[in-house]
């Protein structure tokens, strides 16, 4: 596939190295609060595709939809429309119920502990938080995915198949760090293509104001505390969000 010149330049631009977040500092950032609703990504036209990964994996409590804040929805559409012809933005996860966050955290932590029995509690926490944020419903410091401002995405081809990114979505290994494929001149063609795919995704998202969690090439933020932290903003826009259930509508109406 031949990319337009301006798109090719994105794949030529390395992903910058960023330090892992200081989660304590992230949680201290103020949240202005926003009434923006959660909207389903399945409403979006092409070139957006939606595959609610956790529901399809059978994760307990996962919803069979990818919800994001309205502002995030519009920015994701802009990202998708900026991609080279034939490519689509594939949304894998957005707003995440607390119980799903808890399940992911506990299962990863148990797996790491089984493989590294020498880790003390602090080492175990740090290693787990590298790939899954600690579950929190605290209004002043919510888990990123609980806000509707965090989103997990990748790229797919004209047939809907995900592009090679070097690792799978949610693969908890060092190679999943966004810049892990940078700086290795001895890479083979497949590895270089995966690196270029990551670069294209990273820079297309960054151009629309998203920030990236350095340990996960697929995780991007807009409006939440991680976004404020990496984007140098004084405050976040989004706190915890809830789906608009029929019970909530009735409460407001009555």
mmCIF file of C-alpha atoms in Angstrom:
data_model
loop_
_atom_site.group_PDB
_atom_site.id
_atom_site.type_symbol
_atom_site.label_atom_id
_atom_site.label_comp_id
_atom_site.label_asym_id
_atom_site.label_seq_id
_atom_site.Cartn_x
_atom_site.Cartn_y
_atom_site.Cartn_z
ATOM 1 C CA UNK A 1 0.000 0.000 0.000
ATOM 2 C CA UNK A 2 1.392 3.388 -0.959
ATOM 3 C CA UNK A 3 0.977 6.028 1.707
ATOM 4 C CA UNK A 4 0.542 9.708 0.907
ATOM 5 C CA UNK A 5 3.754 11.628 1.541
ATOM 6 C CA UNK A 6 2.547 13.337 4.744
ATOM 7 C CA UNK A 7 1.478 9.974 6.182
ATOM 8 C CA UNK A 8 4.780 8.332 5.302
ATOM 9 C CA UNK A 9 6.562 11.053 7.276
ATOM 10 C CA UNK A 10 4.675 9.977 10.400
ATOM 11 C CA UNK A 11 6.066 6.468 10.057
ATOM 12 C CA UNK A 12 9.565 7.939 9.683
ATOM 13 C CA UNK A 13 9.346 9.882 12.939
ATOM 14 C CA UNK A 14 10.505 7.935 16.036
ATOM 15 C CA UNK A 15 8.266 7.602 19.066
ATOM 16 C CA UNK A 16 9.863 9.672 21.845
ATOM 17 C CA UNK A 17 10.844 7.979 25.075
ATOM 18 C CA UNK A 18 8.760 8.936 28.102
ATOM 19 C CA UNK A 19 9.133 7.943 31.741
ATOM 20 C CA UNK A 20 6.514 5.808 33.427
ATOM 21 C CA UNK A 21 3.883 7.885 35.246
ATOM 22 C CA UNK A 22 4.288 8.901 38.862
ATOM 23 C CA UNK A 23 0.864 7.628 39.830
ATOM 24 C CA UNK A 24 0.816 9.573 43.095
ATOM 25 C CA UNK A 25 1.436 12.811 41.175
ATOM 26 C CA UNK A 26 -1.166 11.855 38.562
ATOM 27 C CA UNK A 27 -3.770 11.315 41.285
ATOM 28 C CA UNK A 28 -3.110 14.753 42.784
ATOM 29 C CA UNK A 29 -4.015 16.620 39.609
ATOM 30 C CA UNK A 30 -7.358 18.424 40.000
ATOM 31 C CA UNK A 31 -10.362 17.410 37.922
ATOM 32 C CA UNK A 32 -12.580 20.200 36.622
ATOM 33 C CA UNK A 33 -15.451 17.842 35.970
ATOM 34 C CA UNK A 34 -17.485 17.539 32.787
ATOM 35 C CA UNK A 35 -21.033 16.505 31.983
ATOM 36 C CA UNK A 36 -20.053 15.166 28.569
ATOM 37 C CA UNK A 37 -21.981 11.932 28.043
ATOM 38 C CA UNK A 38 -20.534 8.550 27.270
ATOM 39 C CA UNK A 39 -21.327 7.615 23.675
ATOM 40 C CA UNK A 40 -20.961 4.223 21.946
ATOM 41 C CA UNK A 41 -18.205 3.991 19.357
ATOM 42 C CA UNK A 42 -20.409 1.637 17.299
ATOM 43 C CA UNK A 43 -22.271 4.765 16.151
ATOM 44 C CA UNK A 44 -19.169 5.935 14.317
ATOM 45 C CA UNK A 45 -18.972 5.659 10.523
ATOM 46 C CA UNK A 46 -15.967 4.239 8.655
ATOM 47 C CA UNK A 47 -13.006 4.418 8.907
ATOM 48 C CA UNK A 48 -13.721 3.501 12.560
ATOM 49 C CA UNK A 49 -14.106 -0.152 13.477
ATOM 50 C CA UNK A 50 -15.124 -1.422 16.918
ATOM 51 C CA UNK A 51 -14.253 -4.711 18.591
ATOM 52 C CA UNK A 52 -15.015 -4.752 22.349
ATOM 53 C CA UNK A 53 -12.076 -7.003 23.198
ATOM 54 C CA UNK A 54 -12.865 -7.785 26.839
ATOM 55 C CA UNK A 55 -16.476 -8.725 26.196
ATOM 56 C CA UNK A 56 -15.388 -10.994 23.336
ATOM 57 C CA UNK A 57 -12.795 -12.593 25.668
ATOM 58 C CA UNK A 58 -15.515 -13.296 28.221
ATOM 59 C CA UNK A 59 -14.071 -11.036 30.939
ATOM 60 C CA UNK A 60 -16.620 -10.918 33.813
ATOM 61 C CA UNK A 61 -18.570 -7.662 33.839
ATOM 62 C CA UNK A 62 -17.296 -6.422 30.462
ATOM 63 C CA UNK A 63 -19.799 -4.571 28.271
ATOM 64 C CA UNK A 64 -20.250 -5.491 24.618
ATOM 65 C CA UNK A 65 -19.571 -1.937 23.435
ATOM 66 C CA UNK A 66 -16.776 0.639 23.544
ATOM 67 C CA UNK A 67 -18.023 3.810 25.240
ATOM 68 C CA UNK A 68 -16.034 7.054 25.348
ATOM 69 C CA UNK A 69 -16.773 10.673 26.166
ATOM 70 C CA UNK A 70 -18.284 12.661 23.322
ATOM 71 C CA UNK A 71 -15.131 14.772 22.935
ATOM 72 C CA UNK A 72 -13.020 11.626 22.675
ATOM 73 C CA UNK A 73 -15.440 10.178 20.108
ATOM 74 C CA UNK A 74 -15.039 13.204 17.835
ATOM 75 C CA UNK A 75 -11.245 13.217 18.130
ATOM 76 C CA UNK A 76 -11.068 9.502 17.323
ATOM 77 C CA UNK A 77 -13.080 10.138 14.163
ATOM 78 C CA UNK A 78 -10.606 12.860 13.209
ATOM 79 C CA UNK A 79 -7.720 10.430 13.768
ATOM 80 C CA UNK A 80 -9.379 7.761 11.616
ATOM 81 C CA UNK A 81 -10.034 10.232 8.810
ATOM 82 C CA UNK A 82 -6.382 11.301 8.814
ATOM 83 C CA UNK A 83 -5.081 7.775 8.151
ATOM 84 C CA UNK A 84 -3.799 6.610 4.763
ATOM 85 C CA UNK A 85 -6.427 5.262 2.404
ATOM 86 C CA UNK A 86 -7.309 1.659 3.191
ATOM 87 C CA UNK A 87 -6.505 1.855 6.893
ATOM 88 C CA UNK A 88 -9.021 2.061 9.726
ATOM 89 C CA UNK A 89 -8.785 2.847 13.418
ATOM 90 C CA UNK A 90 -9.844 -0.185 15.446
ATOM 91 C CA UNK A 91 -11.233 0.635 18.916
ATOM 92 C CA UNK A 92 -10.748 -2.206 21.401
ATOM 93 C CA UNK A 93 -11.782 -0.673 24.723
ATOM 94 C CA UNK A 94 -12.937 2.611 26.218
ATOM 95 C CA UNK A 95 -14.949 3.186 29.383
ATOM 96 C CA UNK A 96 -14.416 0.235 31.674
ATOM 97 C CA UNK A 97 -16.571 -0.750 34.666
ATOM 98 C CA UNK A 98 -14.698 -0.834 37.969
ATOM 99 C CA UNK A 99 -15.241 -4.571 38.368
ATOM 100 C CA UNK A 100 -13.499 -5.207 35.037
ATOM 101 C CA UNK A 101 -10.540 -3.072 36.129
ATOM 102 C CA UNK A 102 -10.400 -5.044 39.376
ATOM 103 C CA UNK A 103 -10.463 -8.364 37.513
ATOM 104 C CA UNK A 104 -7.664 -7.338 35.156
ATOM 105 C CA UNK A 105 -5.510 -6.010 37.987
ATOM 106 C CA UNK A 106 -5.964 -9.052 40.216
ATOM 107 C CA UNK A 107 -5.401 -11.634 37.482
ATOM 108 C CA UNK A 108 -2.249 -9.917 36.185
ATOM 109 C CA UNK A 109 -0.929 -9.466 39.715
ATOM 110 C CA UNK A 110 -1.522 -13.152 40.493
ATOM 111 C CA UNK A 111 0.248 -14.184 37.283
ATOM 112 C CA UNK A 112 3.267 -11.994 38.026
ATOM 113 C CA UNK A 113 3.425 -13.258 41.603
ATOM 114 C CA UNK A 114 3.358 -16.872 40.422
ATOM 115 C CA UNK A 115 6.240 -16.198 38.027
ATOM 116 C CA UNK A 116 8.231 -13.979 40.402
ATOM 117 C CA UNK A 117 7.775 -15.296 43.957
ATOM 118 C CA UNK A 118 10.852 -13.275 44.984
ATOM 119 C CA UNK A 119 8.994 -9.961 44.467
ATOM 120 C CA UNK A 120 7.995 -8.094 47.615
ATOM 121 C CA UNK A 121 4.651 -6.260 47.787
ATOM 122 C CA UNK A 122 6.037 -3.013 46.372
ATOM 123 C CA UNK A 123 7.808 -4.716 43.469
ATOM 124 C CA UNK A 124 4.647 -6.655 42.690
ATOM 125 C CA UNK A 125 2.554 -3.473 42.707
ATOM 126 C CA UNK A 126 4.976 -1.588 40.463
ATOM 127 C CA UNK A 127 5.175 -4.435 37.945
ATOM 128 C CA UNK A 128 1.382 -4.850 37.858
ATOM 129 C CA UNK A 129 0.765 -1.128 37.447
ATOM 130 C CA UNK A 130 3.106 -1.141 34.461
ATOM 131 C CA UNK A 131 0.260 -2.623 32.420
ATOM 132 C CA UNK A 132 -2.934 -2.257 34.489
ATOM 133 C CA UNK A 133 -3.849 0.803 36.558
ATOM 134 C CA UNK A 134 -4.834 0.171 40.149
ATOM 135 C CA UNK A 135 -8.649 0.020 40.421
ATOM 136 C CA UNK A 136 -10.095 3.192 41.924
ATOM 137 C CA UNK A 137 -13.524 4.798 42.076
ATOM 138 C CA UNK A 138 -12.196 7.741 44.104
ATOM 139 C CA UNK A 139 -13.745 10.843 42.465
ATOM 140 C CA UNK A 140 -10.435 12.682 42.912
ATOM 141 C CA UNK A 141 -8.285 9.885 41.455
ATOM 142 C CA UNK A 142 -10.265 7.445 39.288
ATOM 143 C CA UNK A 143 -8.797 4.681 37.155
ATOM 144 C CA UNK A 144 -8.231 6.184 33.657
ATOM 145 C CA UNK A 145 -10.642 3.845 31.872
ATOM 146 C CA UNK A 146 -13.380 4.636 34.403
ATOM 147 C CA UNK A 147 -13.476 8.224 33.110
ATOM 148 C CA UNK A 148 -14.291 7.506 29.467
ATOM 149 C CA UNK A 149 -11.188 9.469 28.516
ATOM 150 C CA UNK A 150 -8.879 6.471 28.098
ATOM 151 C CA UNK A 151 -9.089 4.351 24.965
ATOM 152 C CA UNK A 152 -7.276 1.308 23.591
ATOM 153 C CA UNK A 153 -6.815 1.326 19.826
ATOM 154 C CA UNK A 154 -4.856 -0.182 16.965
ATOM 155 C CA UNK A 155 -4.836 -0.002 13.166
ATOM 156 C CA UNK A 156 -6.371 -2.452 10.723
ATOM 157 C CA UNK A 157 -6.170 -2.965 6.982
ATOM 158 C CA UNK A 158 -8.863 -2.798 4.301
ATOM 159 C CA UNK A 159 -9.974 -6.327 5.205
ATOM 160 C CA UNK A 160 -10.422 -5.404 8.875
ATOM 161 C CA UNK A 161 -7.390 -7.351 10.066
ATOM 162 C CA UNK A 162 -5.167 -5.667 12.690
ATOM 163 C CA UNK A 163 -1.753 -4.534 11.530
ATOM 164 C CA UNK A 164 1.341 -6.076 13.096
ATOM 165 C CA UNK A 165 2.411 -3.931 16.056
ATOM 166 C CA UNK A 166 5.165 -6.218 17.313
ATOM 167 C CA UNK A 167 3.105 -7.484 20.270
ATOM 168 C CA UNK A 168 -0.548 -8.274 20.827
ATOM 169 C CA UNK A 169 -2.990 -5.923 22.529
ATOM 170 C CA UNK A 170 -2.638 -6.276 26.314
ATOM 171 C CA UNK A 171 0.536 -8.361 26.043
ATOM 172 C CA UNK A 172 2.261 -7.595 29.361
ATOM 173 C CA UNK A 173 5.868 -7.725 28.167
ATOM 174 C CA UNK A 174 8.606 -5.068 27.810
ATOM 175 C CA UNK A 175 8.226 -5.147 24.014
ATOM 176 C CA UNK A 176 4.757 -3.602 24.446
ATOM 177 C CA UNK A 177 6.279 -0.296 25.558
ATOM 178 C CA UNK A 178 5.465 2.246 22.866
ATOM 179 C CA UNK A 179 9.108 2.995 22.011
ATOM 180 C CA UNK A 180 10.395 -0.571 22.452
ATOM 181 C CA UNK A 181 11.027 -1.028 18.726
ATOM 182 C CA UNK A 182 12.992 2.202 18.372
ATOM 183 C CA UNK A 183 16.782 2.410 18.192
ATOM 184 C CA UNK A 184 17.524 -1.093 16.885
ATOM 185 C CA UNK A 185 19.288 -0.845 13.507
ATOM 186 C CA UNK A 186 19.474 -4.642 13.201
ATOM 187 C CA UNK A 187 15.734 -5.216 12.882
ATOM 188 C CA UNK A 188 14.377 -7.391 10.096
ATOM 189 C CA UNK A 189 11.730 -6.148 7.654
ATOM 190 C CA UNK A 190 8.797 -7.427 9.730
ATOM 191 C CA UNK A 191 10.099 -5.726 12.858
ATOM 192 C CA UNK A 192 10.648 -2.458 11.018
ATOM 193 C CA UNK A 193 7.117 -2.625 9.612
ATOM 194 C CA UNK A 194 5.713 -3.152 13.109
ATOM 195 C CA UNK A 195 7.768 -0.184 14.311
ATOM 196 C CA UNK A 196 6.413 1.978 11.483
ATOM 197 C CA UNK A 197 2.851 0.886 12.271
ATOM 198 C CA UNK A 198 3.327 1.952 15.882
ATOM 199 C CA UNK A 199 4.762 5.261 14.768
ATOM 200 C CA UNK A 200 1.824 5.948 12.482
ATOM 201 C CA UNK A 201 -0.687 5.188 15.238
ATOM 202 C CA UNK A 202 1.206 7.187 17.856
ATOM 203 C CA UNK A 203 1.659 10.317 15.764
ATOM 204 C CA UNK A 204 -1.866 10.236 14.296
ATOM 205 C CA UNK A 205 -3.290 10.090 17.836
ATOM 206 C CA UNK A 206 -0.858 12.697 19.146
ATOM 207 C CA UNK A 207 -1.832 15.095 16.345
ATOM 208 C CA UNK A 208 -5.407 15.098 17.679
ATOM 209 C CA UNK A 209 -4.346 15.832 21.265
ATOM 210 C CA UNK A 210 -4.119 12.326 22.715
ATOM 211 C CA UNK A 211 -1.277 11.319 25.004
ATOM 212 C CA UNK A 212 0.151 7.813 25.279
ATOM 213 C CA UNK A 213 0.829 5.609 28.308
ATOM 214 C CA UNK A 214 4.494 4.702 27.628
ATOM 215 C CA UNK A 215 4.206 1.033 28.662
ATOM 216 C CA UNK A 216 1.333 0.317 26.250
ATOM 217 C CA UNK A 217 1.493 1.207 22.553
ATOM 218 C CA UNK A 218 -2.310 0.812 22.351
ATOM 219 C CA UNK A 219 -3.356 3.040 25.299
ATOM 220 C CA UNK A 220 -4.164 6.714 24.733
ATOM 221 C CA UNK A 221 -5.772 9.374 26.901
ATOM 222 C CA UNK A 222 -7.739 12.559 26.339
ATOM 223 C CA UNK A 223 -9.137 14.666 29.165
ATOM 224 C CA UNK A 224 -8.295 12.372 32.086
ATOM 225 C CA UNK A 225 -5.525 12.780 34.688
ATOM 226 C CA UNK A 226 -2.976 10.814 32.646
ATOM 227 C CA UNK A 227 -3.633 13.200 29.744
ATOM 228 C CA UNK A 228 -3.130 16.171 32.038
ATOM 229 C CA UNK A 229 0.093 14.622 33.383
ATOM 230 C CA UNK A 230 1.707 13.880 30.020
ATOM 231 C CA UNK A 231 0.201 16.859 28.221
ATOM 232 C CA UNK A 232 1.343 19.389 30.813
ATOM 233 C CA UNK A 233 -2.188 20.565 31.639
ATOM 234 C CA UNK A 234 -3.025 22.102 35.005
ATOM 235 C CA UNK A 235 -6.131 19.974 35.436
ATOM 236 C CA UNK A 236 -8.109 17.095 33.950
ATOM 237 C CA UNK A 237 -11.544 17.387 32.344
ATOM 238 C CA UNK A 238 -13.016 14.001 33.114
ATOM 239 C CA UNK A 239 -13.737 12.319 36.420
ATOM 240 C CA UNK A 240 -15.519 8.984 36.914
ATOM 241 C CA UNK A 241 -18.362 8.292 34.493
ATOM 242 C CA UNK A 242 -21.383 6.016 34.511
ATOM 243 C CA UNK A 243 -23.523 4.608 31.743
ATOM 244 C CA UNK A 244 -26.891 6.283 31.269
ATOM 245 C CA UNK A 245 -29.191 3.501 32.448
ATOM 246 C CA UNK A 246 -32.972 3.616 32.322
ATOM 247 C CA UNK A 247 -33.012 3.768 36.138
ATOM 248 C CA UNK A 248 -30.802 6.893 36.098
ATOM 249 C CA UNK A 249 -33.086 8.528 33.532
ATOM 250 C CA UNK A 250 -36.144 7.826 35.652
ATOM 251 C CA UNK A 251 -34.464 9.277 38.738
ATOM 252 C CA UNK A 252 -33.724 12.515 36.882
ATOM 253 C CA UNK A 253 -37.211 12.716 35.408
ATOM 254 C CA UNK A 254 -38.972 12.079 38.711
#
